[in-house]
Every structure is written in C-alpha cells, then in structure tokens.
Coordinates of C-alpha atoms and ligand atoms in Angstrom, one line a residue:
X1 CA -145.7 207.9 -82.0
X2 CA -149.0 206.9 -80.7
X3 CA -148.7 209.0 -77.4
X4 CA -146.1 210.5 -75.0
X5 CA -145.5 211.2 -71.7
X6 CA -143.0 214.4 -71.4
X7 CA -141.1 215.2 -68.5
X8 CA -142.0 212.8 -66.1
X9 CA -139.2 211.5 -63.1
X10 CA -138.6 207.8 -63.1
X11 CA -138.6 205.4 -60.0
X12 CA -134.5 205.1 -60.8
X13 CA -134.1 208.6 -60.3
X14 CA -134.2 210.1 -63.5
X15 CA -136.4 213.4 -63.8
X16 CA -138.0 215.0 -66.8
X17 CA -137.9 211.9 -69.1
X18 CA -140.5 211.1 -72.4
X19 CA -141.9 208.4 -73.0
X20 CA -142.8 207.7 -76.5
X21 CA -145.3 204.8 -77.2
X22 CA -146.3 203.2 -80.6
X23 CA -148.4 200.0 -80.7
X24 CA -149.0 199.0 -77.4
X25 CA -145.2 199.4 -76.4
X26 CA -142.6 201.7 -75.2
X27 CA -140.6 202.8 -78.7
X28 CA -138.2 205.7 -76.4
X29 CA -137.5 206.9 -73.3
X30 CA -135.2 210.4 -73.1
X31 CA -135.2 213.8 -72.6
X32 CA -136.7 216.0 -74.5
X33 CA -137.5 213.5 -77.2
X34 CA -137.6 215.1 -81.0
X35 CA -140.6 212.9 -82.5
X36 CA -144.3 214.5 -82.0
X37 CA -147.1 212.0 -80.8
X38 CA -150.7 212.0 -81.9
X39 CA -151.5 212.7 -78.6
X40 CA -149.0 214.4 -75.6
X41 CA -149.6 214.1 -71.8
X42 CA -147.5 216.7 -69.5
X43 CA -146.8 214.4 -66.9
X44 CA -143.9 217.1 -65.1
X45 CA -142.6 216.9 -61.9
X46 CA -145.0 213.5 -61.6
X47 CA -143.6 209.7 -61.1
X48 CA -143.9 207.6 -64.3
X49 CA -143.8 204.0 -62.8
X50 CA -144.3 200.4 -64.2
X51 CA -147.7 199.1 -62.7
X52 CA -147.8 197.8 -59.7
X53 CA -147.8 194.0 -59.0
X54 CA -149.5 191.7 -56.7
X55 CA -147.6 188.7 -56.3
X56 CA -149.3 187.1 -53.7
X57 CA -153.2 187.2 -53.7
X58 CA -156.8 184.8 -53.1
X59 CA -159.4 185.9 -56.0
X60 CA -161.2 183.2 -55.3
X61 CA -162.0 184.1 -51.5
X62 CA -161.5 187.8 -51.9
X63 CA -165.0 190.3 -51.1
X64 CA -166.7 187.2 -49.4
X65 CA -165.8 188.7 -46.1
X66 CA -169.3 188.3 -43.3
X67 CA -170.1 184.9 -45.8
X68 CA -171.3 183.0 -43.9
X69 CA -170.6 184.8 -40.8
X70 CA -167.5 186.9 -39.8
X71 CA -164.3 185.6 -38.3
X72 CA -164.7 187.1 -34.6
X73 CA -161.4 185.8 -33.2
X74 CA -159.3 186.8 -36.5
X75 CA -157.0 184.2 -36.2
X76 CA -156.1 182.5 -39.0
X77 CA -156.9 178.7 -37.8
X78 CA -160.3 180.0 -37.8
X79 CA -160.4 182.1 -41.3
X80 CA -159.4 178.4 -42.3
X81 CA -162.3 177.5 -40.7
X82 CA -164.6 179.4 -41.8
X83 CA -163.5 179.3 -45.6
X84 CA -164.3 175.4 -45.1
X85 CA -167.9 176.6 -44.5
X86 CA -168.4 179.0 -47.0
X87 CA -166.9 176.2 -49.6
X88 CA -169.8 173.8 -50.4
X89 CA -172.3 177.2 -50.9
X90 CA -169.4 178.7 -53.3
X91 CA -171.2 179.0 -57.0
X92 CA -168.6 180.2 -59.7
X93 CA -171.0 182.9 -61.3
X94 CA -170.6 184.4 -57.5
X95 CA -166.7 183.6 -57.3
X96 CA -166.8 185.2 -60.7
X97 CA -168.4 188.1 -60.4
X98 CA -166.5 189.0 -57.1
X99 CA -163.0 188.8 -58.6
X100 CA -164.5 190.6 -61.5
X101 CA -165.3 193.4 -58.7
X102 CA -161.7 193.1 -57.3
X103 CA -160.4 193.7 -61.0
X104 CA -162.2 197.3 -61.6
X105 CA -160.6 198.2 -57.7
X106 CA -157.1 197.0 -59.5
X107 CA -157.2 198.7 -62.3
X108 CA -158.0 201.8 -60.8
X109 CA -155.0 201.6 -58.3
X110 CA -152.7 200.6 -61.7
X111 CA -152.5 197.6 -60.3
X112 CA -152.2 195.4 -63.6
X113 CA -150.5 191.8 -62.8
X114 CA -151.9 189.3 -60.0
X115 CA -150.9 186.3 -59.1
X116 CA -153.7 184.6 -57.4
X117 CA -153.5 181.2 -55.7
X118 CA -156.7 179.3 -56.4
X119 CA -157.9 176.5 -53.9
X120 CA -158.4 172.6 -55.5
X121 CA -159.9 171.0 -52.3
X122 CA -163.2 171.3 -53.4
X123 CA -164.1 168.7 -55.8
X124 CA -165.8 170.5 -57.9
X125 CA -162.7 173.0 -58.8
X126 CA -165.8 175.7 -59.1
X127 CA -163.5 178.2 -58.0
X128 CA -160.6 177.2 -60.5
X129 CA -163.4 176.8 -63.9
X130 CA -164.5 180.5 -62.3
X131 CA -160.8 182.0 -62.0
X132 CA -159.5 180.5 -65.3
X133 CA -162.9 182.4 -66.8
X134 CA -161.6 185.4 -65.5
X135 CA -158.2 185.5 -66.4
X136 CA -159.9 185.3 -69.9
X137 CA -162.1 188.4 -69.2
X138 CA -159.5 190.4 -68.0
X139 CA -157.1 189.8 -70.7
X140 CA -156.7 193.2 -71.9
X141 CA -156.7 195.0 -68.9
X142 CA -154.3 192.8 -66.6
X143 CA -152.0 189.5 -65.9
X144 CA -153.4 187.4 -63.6
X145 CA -151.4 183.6 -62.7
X146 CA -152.9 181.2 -60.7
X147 CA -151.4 178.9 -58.7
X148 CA -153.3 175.3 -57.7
X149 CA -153.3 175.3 -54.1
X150 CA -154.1 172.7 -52.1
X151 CA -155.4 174.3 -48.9
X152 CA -156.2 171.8 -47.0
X153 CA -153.1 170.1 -47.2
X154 CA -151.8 168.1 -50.3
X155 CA -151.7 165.1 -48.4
X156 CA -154.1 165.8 -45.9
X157 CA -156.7 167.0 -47.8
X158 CA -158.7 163.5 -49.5
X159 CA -158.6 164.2 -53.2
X160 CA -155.6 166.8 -53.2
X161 CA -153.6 164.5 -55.5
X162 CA -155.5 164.1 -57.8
X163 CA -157.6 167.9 -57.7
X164 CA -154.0 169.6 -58.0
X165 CA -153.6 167.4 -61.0
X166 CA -157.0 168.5 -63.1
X167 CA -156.1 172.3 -62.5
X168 CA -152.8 172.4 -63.9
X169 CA -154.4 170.0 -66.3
X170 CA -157.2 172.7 -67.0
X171 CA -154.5 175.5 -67.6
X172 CA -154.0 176.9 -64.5
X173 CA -150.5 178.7 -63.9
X174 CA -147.9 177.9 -61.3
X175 CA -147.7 174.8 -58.7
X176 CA -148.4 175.3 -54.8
X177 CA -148.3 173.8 -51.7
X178 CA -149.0 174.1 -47.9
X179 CA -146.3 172.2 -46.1
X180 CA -146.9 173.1 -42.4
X181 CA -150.4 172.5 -42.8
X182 CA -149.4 168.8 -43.5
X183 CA -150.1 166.4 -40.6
X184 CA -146.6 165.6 -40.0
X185 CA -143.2 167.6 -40.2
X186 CA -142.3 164.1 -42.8
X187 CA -145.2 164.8 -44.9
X188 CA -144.9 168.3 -45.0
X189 CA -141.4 167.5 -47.0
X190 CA -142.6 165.2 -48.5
X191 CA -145.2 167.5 -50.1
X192 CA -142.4 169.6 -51.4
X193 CA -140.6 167.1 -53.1
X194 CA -143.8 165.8 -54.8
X195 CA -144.8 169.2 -55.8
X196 CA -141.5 170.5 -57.2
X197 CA -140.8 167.1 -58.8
X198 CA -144.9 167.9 -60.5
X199 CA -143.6 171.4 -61.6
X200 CA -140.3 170.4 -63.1
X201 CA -142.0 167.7 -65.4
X202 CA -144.2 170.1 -66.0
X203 CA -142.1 173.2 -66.8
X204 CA -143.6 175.5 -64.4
X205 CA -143.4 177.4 -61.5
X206 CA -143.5 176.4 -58.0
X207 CA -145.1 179.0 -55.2
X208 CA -145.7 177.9 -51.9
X209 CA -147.5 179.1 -49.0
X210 CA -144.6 178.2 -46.8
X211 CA -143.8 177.9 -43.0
X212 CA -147.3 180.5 -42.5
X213 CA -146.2 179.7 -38.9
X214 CA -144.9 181.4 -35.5
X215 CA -142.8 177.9 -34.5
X216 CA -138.9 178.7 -34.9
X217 CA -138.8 174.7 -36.1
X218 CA -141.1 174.8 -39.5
X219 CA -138.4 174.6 -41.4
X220 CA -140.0 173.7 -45.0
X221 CA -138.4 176.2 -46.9
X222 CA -134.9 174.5 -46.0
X223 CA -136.1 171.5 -48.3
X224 CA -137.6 174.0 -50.9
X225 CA -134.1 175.6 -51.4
X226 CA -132.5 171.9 -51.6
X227 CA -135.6 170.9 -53.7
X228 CA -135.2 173.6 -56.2
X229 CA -131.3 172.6 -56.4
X230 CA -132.2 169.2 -57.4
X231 CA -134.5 169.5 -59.6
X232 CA -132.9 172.3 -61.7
X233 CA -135.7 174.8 -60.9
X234 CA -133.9 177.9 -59.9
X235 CA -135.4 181.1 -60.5
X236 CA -138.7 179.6 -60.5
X237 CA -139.8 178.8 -57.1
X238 CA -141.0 181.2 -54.5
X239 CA -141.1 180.8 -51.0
X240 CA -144.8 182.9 -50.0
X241 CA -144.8 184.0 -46.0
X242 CA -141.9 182.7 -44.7
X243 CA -142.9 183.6 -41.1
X244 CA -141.3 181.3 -39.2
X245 CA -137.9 182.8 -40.1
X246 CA -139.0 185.9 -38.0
X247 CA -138.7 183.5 -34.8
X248 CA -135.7 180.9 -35.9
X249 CA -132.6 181.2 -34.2
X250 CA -130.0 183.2 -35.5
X251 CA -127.3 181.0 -35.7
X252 CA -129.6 178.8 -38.1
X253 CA -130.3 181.7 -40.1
X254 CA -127.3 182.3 -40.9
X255 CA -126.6 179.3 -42.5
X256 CA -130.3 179.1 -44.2
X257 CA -130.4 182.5 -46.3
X258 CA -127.1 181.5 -48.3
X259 CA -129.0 178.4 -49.1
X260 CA -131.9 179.7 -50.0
X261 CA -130.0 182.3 -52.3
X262 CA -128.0 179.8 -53.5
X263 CA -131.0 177.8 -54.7
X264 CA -132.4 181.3 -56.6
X265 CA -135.5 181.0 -54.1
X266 CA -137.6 184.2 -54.8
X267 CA -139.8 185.4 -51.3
X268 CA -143.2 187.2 -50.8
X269 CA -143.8 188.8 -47.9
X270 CA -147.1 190.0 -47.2
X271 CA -147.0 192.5 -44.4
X272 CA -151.1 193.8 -44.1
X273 CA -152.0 189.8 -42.9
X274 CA -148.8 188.7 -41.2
X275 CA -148.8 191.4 -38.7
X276 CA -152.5 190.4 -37.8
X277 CA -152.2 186.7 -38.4
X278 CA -148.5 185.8 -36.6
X279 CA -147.9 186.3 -32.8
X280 CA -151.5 185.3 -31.9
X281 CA -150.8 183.0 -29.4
X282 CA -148.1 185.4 -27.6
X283 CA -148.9 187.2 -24.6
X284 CA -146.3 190.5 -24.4
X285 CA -144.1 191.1 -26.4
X286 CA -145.6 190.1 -29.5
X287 CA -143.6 189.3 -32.4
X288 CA -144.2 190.7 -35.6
X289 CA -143.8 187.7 -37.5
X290 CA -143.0 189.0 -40.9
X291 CA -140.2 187.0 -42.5
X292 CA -136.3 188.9 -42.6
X293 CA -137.0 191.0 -45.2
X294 CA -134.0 193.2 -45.7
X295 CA -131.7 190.4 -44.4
X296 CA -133.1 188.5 -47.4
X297 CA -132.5 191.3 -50.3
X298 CA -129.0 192.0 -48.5
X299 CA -128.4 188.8 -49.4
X300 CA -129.5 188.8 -53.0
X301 CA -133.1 187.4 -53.3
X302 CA -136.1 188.4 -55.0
X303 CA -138.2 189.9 -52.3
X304 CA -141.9 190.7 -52.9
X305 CA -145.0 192.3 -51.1
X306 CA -148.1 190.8 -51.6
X307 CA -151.8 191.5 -50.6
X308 CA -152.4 188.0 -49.5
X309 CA -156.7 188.9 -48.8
X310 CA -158.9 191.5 -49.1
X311 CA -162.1 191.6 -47.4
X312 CA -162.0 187.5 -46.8
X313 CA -162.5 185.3 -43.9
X314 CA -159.0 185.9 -43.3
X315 CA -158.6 189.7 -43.4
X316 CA -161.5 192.5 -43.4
X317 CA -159.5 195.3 -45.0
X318 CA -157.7 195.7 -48.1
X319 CA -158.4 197.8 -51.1
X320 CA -156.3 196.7 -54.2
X321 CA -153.7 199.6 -53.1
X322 CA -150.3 197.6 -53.5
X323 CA -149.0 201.6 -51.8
X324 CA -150.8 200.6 -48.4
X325 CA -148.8 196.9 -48.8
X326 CA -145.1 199.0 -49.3
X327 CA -146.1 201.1 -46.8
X328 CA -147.4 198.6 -44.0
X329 CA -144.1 196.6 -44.8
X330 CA -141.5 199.7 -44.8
X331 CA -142.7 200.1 -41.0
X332 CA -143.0 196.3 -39.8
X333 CA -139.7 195.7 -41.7
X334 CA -138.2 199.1 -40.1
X335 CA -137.1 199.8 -43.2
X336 CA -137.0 203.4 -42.8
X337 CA -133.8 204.2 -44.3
X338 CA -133.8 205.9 -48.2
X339 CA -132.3 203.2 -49.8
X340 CA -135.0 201.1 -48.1
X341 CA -138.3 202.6 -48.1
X342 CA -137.1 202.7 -52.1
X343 CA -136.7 199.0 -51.8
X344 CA -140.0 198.3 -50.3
X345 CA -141.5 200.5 -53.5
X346 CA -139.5 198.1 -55.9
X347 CA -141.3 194.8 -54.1
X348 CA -144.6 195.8 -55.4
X349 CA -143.6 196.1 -59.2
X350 CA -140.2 195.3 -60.1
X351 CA -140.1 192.7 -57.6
X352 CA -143.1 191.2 -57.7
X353 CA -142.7 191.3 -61.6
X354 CA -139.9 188.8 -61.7
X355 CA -141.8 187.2 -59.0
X356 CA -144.3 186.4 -61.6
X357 CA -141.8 186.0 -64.5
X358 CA -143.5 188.8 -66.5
X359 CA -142.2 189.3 -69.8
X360 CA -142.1 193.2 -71.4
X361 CA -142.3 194.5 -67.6
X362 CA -140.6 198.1 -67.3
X363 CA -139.9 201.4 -68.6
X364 CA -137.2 200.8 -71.5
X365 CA -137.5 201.0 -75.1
X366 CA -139.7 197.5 -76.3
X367 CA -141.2 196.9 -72.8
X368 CA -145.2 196.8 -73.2
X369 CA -146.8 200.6 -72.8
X370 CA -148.3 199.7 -69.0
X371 CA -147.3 202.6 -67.1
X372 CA -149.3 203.8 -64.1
X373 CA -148.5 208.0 -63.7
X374 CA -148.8 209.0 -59.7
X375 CA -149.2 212.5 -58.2
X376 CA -145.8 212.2 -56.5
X377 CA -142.3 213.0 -57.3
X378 CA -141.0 209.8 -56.4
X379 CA -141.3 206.1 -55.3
X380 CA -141.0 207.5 -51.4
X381 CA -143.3 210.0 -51.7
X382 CA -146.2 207.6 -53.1
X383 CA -145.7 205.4 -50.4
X384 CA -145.9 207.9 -48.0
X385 CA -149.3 209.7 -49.8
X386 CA -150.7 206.2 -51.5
X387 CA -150.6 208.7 -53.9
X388 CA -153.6 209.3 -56.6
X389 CA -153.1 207.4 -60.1
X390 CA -153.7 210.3 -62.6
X391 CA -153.4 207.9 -65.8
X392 CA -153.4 204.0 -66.0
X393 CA -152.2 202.6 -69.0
X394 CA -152.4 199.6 -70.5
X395 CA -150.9 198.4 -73.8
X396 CA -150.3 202.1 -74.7
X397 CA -154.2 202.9 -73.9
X398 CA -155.2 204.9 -70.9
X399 CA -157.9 202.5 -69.1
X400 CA -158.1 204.2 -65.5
X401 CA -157.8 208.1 -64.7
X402 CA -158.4 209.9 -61.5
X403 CA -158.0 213.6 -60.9
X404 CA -155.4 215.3 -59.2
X405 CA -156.0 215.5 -55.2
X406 CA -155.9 219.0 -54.4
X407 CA -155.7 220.8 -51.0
X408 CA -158.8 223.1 -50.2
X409 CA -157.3 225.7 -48.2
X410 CA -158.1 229.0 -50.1
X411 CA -156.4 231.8 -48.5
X412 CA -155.5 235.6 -49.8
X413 CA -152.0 235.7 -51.7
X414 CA -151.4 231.8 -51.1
X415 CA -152.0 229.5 -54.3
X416 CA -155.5 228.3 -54.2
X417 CA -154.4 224.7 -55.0
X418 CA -151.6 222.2 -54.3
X419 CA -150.9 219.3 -54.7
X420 CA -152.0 217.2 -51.8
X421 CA -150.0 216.8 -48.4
X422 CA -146.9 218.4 -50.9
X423 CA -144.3 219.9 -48.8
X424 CA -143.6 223.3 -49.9
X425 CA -140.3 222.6 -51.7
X426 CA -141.6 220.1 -53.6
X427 CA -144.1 222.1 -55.2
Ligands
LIG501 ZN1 -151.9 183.3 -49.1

C-alpha cells in the first residue's frame, strides 16, 4: 500500500476503520487491516469522509463582489442587474484568475468537485473560454462541470440560441436554463422543452436554475418532470432552487413531488442565498423560501446543497465551506432531528456527488483515494464545528493540511489541549 489511514470513523457509522490506498485509489477499507503502507496516518477517533461537493455554484462571477459597485438593496433583481454591468468590462485572464483563487479556498476546505454554471449571454463567451481553461488547470486537484446558462433568458436574451449552442459546442458540461426569467409563463416551457430536447440529442445533463421565485404559480419544474419523462432523461436532470415550492399550495404539492420522483428529477437547494434572496417583497412573516427539502428526500429524490455565490453581486459572504451550506440548511430546513442533520451532511458529498454523476466517488474498495479527514467524530459534529480539515487528499496524495484547532485554556491538573469546542465525553 501506498498509504493508510488507521482507525478512523466513517460518515455511515462505522468507527476505527483503515483505509488502505495504492495508486491513486482506495484498494481496502476494514479494521485493523494486515498489509503495512509506505506511509501510515493515525487518523483515531477522527471522521474519514468523501470530499465535499458543490453542486450548485457561479465561478465565473464568484470574488467580483464591489465590481463595479456593490448591490445596496441585495435583492436579487438587482444582483442581476448589476452582473449586466460588470459583463462588457469582464476579461477572462480576470475571470481566470478569480476562480483560480476560489480553487486554492476549495481545496483547502476538501472541497474537490464543483459544478459551476457558466453564463453564454455575452457574446464573446469570455467567461466560458476562461472556465473551460480552468477546468484544465485544476485537473489534478478537483472536478469542476459547467453548465451553459443562459442568464438572461434563453429566449429573452438576443443571441441565447445560438451562444448556448457554441459552449456545449466548445466542451462545456451540462445544459441549463432559466425558465421564470422568460418573458412569458408559455416561453418559459417552452425553454424547457427546447433545452431538454438539446441535452438528450446531445447525451448530456440538464440543470436548471428553476422557479428562483416567491410566486406559488411558477410552476416550471412541473414540465421539467414531464420533460425528463419524454425524453428518456431520467437520472440526469436537476431541478436547482426550486423556491417556489416553499409557497405552492399544499394540495398541489402533493400531487407534484410523486411526479417529480417519478421522472428521477434530482434537486439542489441552496440555503446561504435563498434565505437572503426569497421573501423580499414580504412584509411580516417572511417566508423562508427554501424549496421542501425533507418532504423531497422522504419522497425519494436526490437532494443537494449548493453554494450558489460567494462574494458576487448576488451574495457578499461565502467561503468555499460546503459545512457552513449543511449547516445554514439543517436550521432553515428545521431539520434538527439525528437522522436529519445526517441527511443534510450527505447533501454536500454523497448527494451532491450523484448530483454531478461522479464516477469513483466514496469510501469502498476501487473508489478514487479523495478523502478529506475532519477534526470531528462524526458528520453531526462537523456541521456543528465546520470542523478543521487535517488532511485533503486527492488521488491518494495529501494536497491540503491544516493543523488541529486546539483549545488554549491551560489550567493546573486539566489537559493543556483539546480538541476544539469537544464535549468532554467525546474526548
Ligand atoms: Zn445559481
């Protein structure tokens, strides 16, 4: 063996597991494992967990945020807005070098596979030639998928047509689409058909930015479920947002969620921007405006968390920590229960991995040897300390360490360091 991990806990429970790794992937994973590696990590009493996965993310528009002025209402009508303006200055060694940034913050959080939507509107596709560059770069350190996305509307937009075309022609990913953003309710359905018809000639995947909306009566992921159905395509579309769900009526719901499961329809939240983007135009109460999440894995689906924005015209924060995403999305889901707040650890990586259709994703003998190593126990426990990421591996190569937070407290006959935040039985 190249290298393993001994006695680390698993996010399905298991404790005090090896992991052996020989060329890049996992070759065992059992207790107490007999071979001897090259080189061994003690990873006790510390979570051993697939990377984490952004399925839902603009690397195109991400660390721009303040160019060329900041979104003072923080709606997002006018992060729309304001992208519009920042378009025609874009260059893509500057589009470049930003997501290059974002990368280094990924890795370092063992966040290894992005799917990034990438916006054709512009003519030029700058920011598609730049994106497609950088998937390149970043090869050997992580996935990232792009998806075409017409932002301005497929149909609205002047040259969407034919821009959405040239990037899948160019090589990017997965096929998307804005329908609520088209002029009419008809158009936005229309859009859907045309775009899933695009992706099944095609053979690729469809992910739309769907129903981004408070009004109960966007109902475009209706004809995405019936879409996906006729065309064959299940298992390979996703419906991204879904906030309009949040405010339908029940009794519509009801019959909607068996459709969209029956179609295979995977979901992606993505709980940081939807609870500051949705309810705007409420007075009090304000809804939440996240879609039905655990209704939705109740019922069988693929369910997701995604970033969304980072430091954009559309949201200030963000910081590549998928942990703050599970954790935002655990409380505006209310998903508080055990079996839950596990749940919401799954939808940023095991989720968010089928999400993406990644191949080799997990910890079983012949996945790839990407393993991120927390300083937690368990999946509930690095939500609730975004906890550090010792090790980040990549192909069986460490490519990220950080050391061990440790409490300061340094009294007589007490240990001098913990763990951080640890309760004392966990220790
Ligand atoms: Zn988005």
């Amino acid at each position: 063996m190249d290298l393993i991990l001994r006695g680390g806990n698993l996010p399905d429970g298991r404790t005090g597991m090896d992991i052996g790794i020989a060329d890049g992937r996992i070759a065992a994973v059992e207790a107490q494992l007999a071979a001897k590696g090259r080189r061994e990590i003690n990873v006790a009493g510390r979570l051993v967990s697939p990377p984490f996965v952004d399925a839902h993310f603009h690397m195109d528009a991400t660390l721009s945020y303040g160019l060329p002025r900041i979104n003072r209402s923080g709606t997002l009508l006018e992060g729309i807005a304001l992208w519009g303006e920042l378009k025609p200055h874009l260059t893509a060694e500057a589009i470049v070098e930003r997501a290059l940034s974002y990368c280094d913050w990924a890795v370092a959080r063992g966040l290894l596979a992005i799917r990034s939507h990438v916006d054709i509107c512009d003519d030029r596709l700058l920011a598609v030639e730049a994106l497609l560059a950088v998937r390149e770069k970043v090869r050997d350190h992580l996935d990232l998928q792009l998806v075409a996305f017409p932002q301005d509307g497929y149909f609205r937009s002047p040259n969407a047509v034919d821009n959405l075309a040239r990037a899948l022609d160019m090589g990017v990913d997965v096929v998307g689409g804005i329908p609520h953003f088209e002029r009419t309710m008809a158009d936005g359905a229309a859009s859907v058909s045309a775009l899933c018809e695009i992706a099944a000639a095609r053979g690729l995947r469809v992910d739309m930015h769907c129903d981004e909306t408070d009004d109960p009566l966007s109902r475009h992921v209706e004809t995405l479920a019936a879409e996906t159905r006729r065309l064959g395509l299940q298992g390979r579309v996703t419906g991204s947002h879904l906030t309009s769900m949040h405010s339908m009526d029940n009794y519509y719901v009801s019959k909607l969620i068996p459709l969209m499961a029956e179609a295979g329809l995977s979901v992606v939240a993505n709980p940081l921007v939807n609870i500051v983007i949705q309810g705007r135009h409420d007075t009090y109460p304000k809804r939440r405006g996240m879609t039905r999440v655990p209704e939705l894995m109740a019922a069988g689906l693929t369910v997701a968390f995604g970033q969304d924005c980072c430091m954009d015209p559309w949201y200030p924060l963000g910081s590549a920590e998928m942990l703050d995403v599970a954790h935002m999305g655990l409380h505006v889901a209310m998903m508080t229960g055990s079996d839950a707040m596990r749940a919401c650890f799954d939808a940023v990586t095991t989720n968010a991995a089928r999400v993406m259709g990644l191949e080799g994703y997990g910890i079983a003998p012949g996945c790839h040897a990407d393993l991120v190593v927390l300083q937690a126990a368990n999946p509930v426990e690095a939500i609730r300390l975004r906890a550090t990421r010792l090790h980040v591996l990549r192909r069986g190569r460490i490519i990220a360490h950080t050391p061990p937070t440790a409490a300061k407290l340094d009294l007589p006959g007490r240990p001098k360091a913990i763990d951080f935040l640890r309760a004392p039985d966990d220790a």
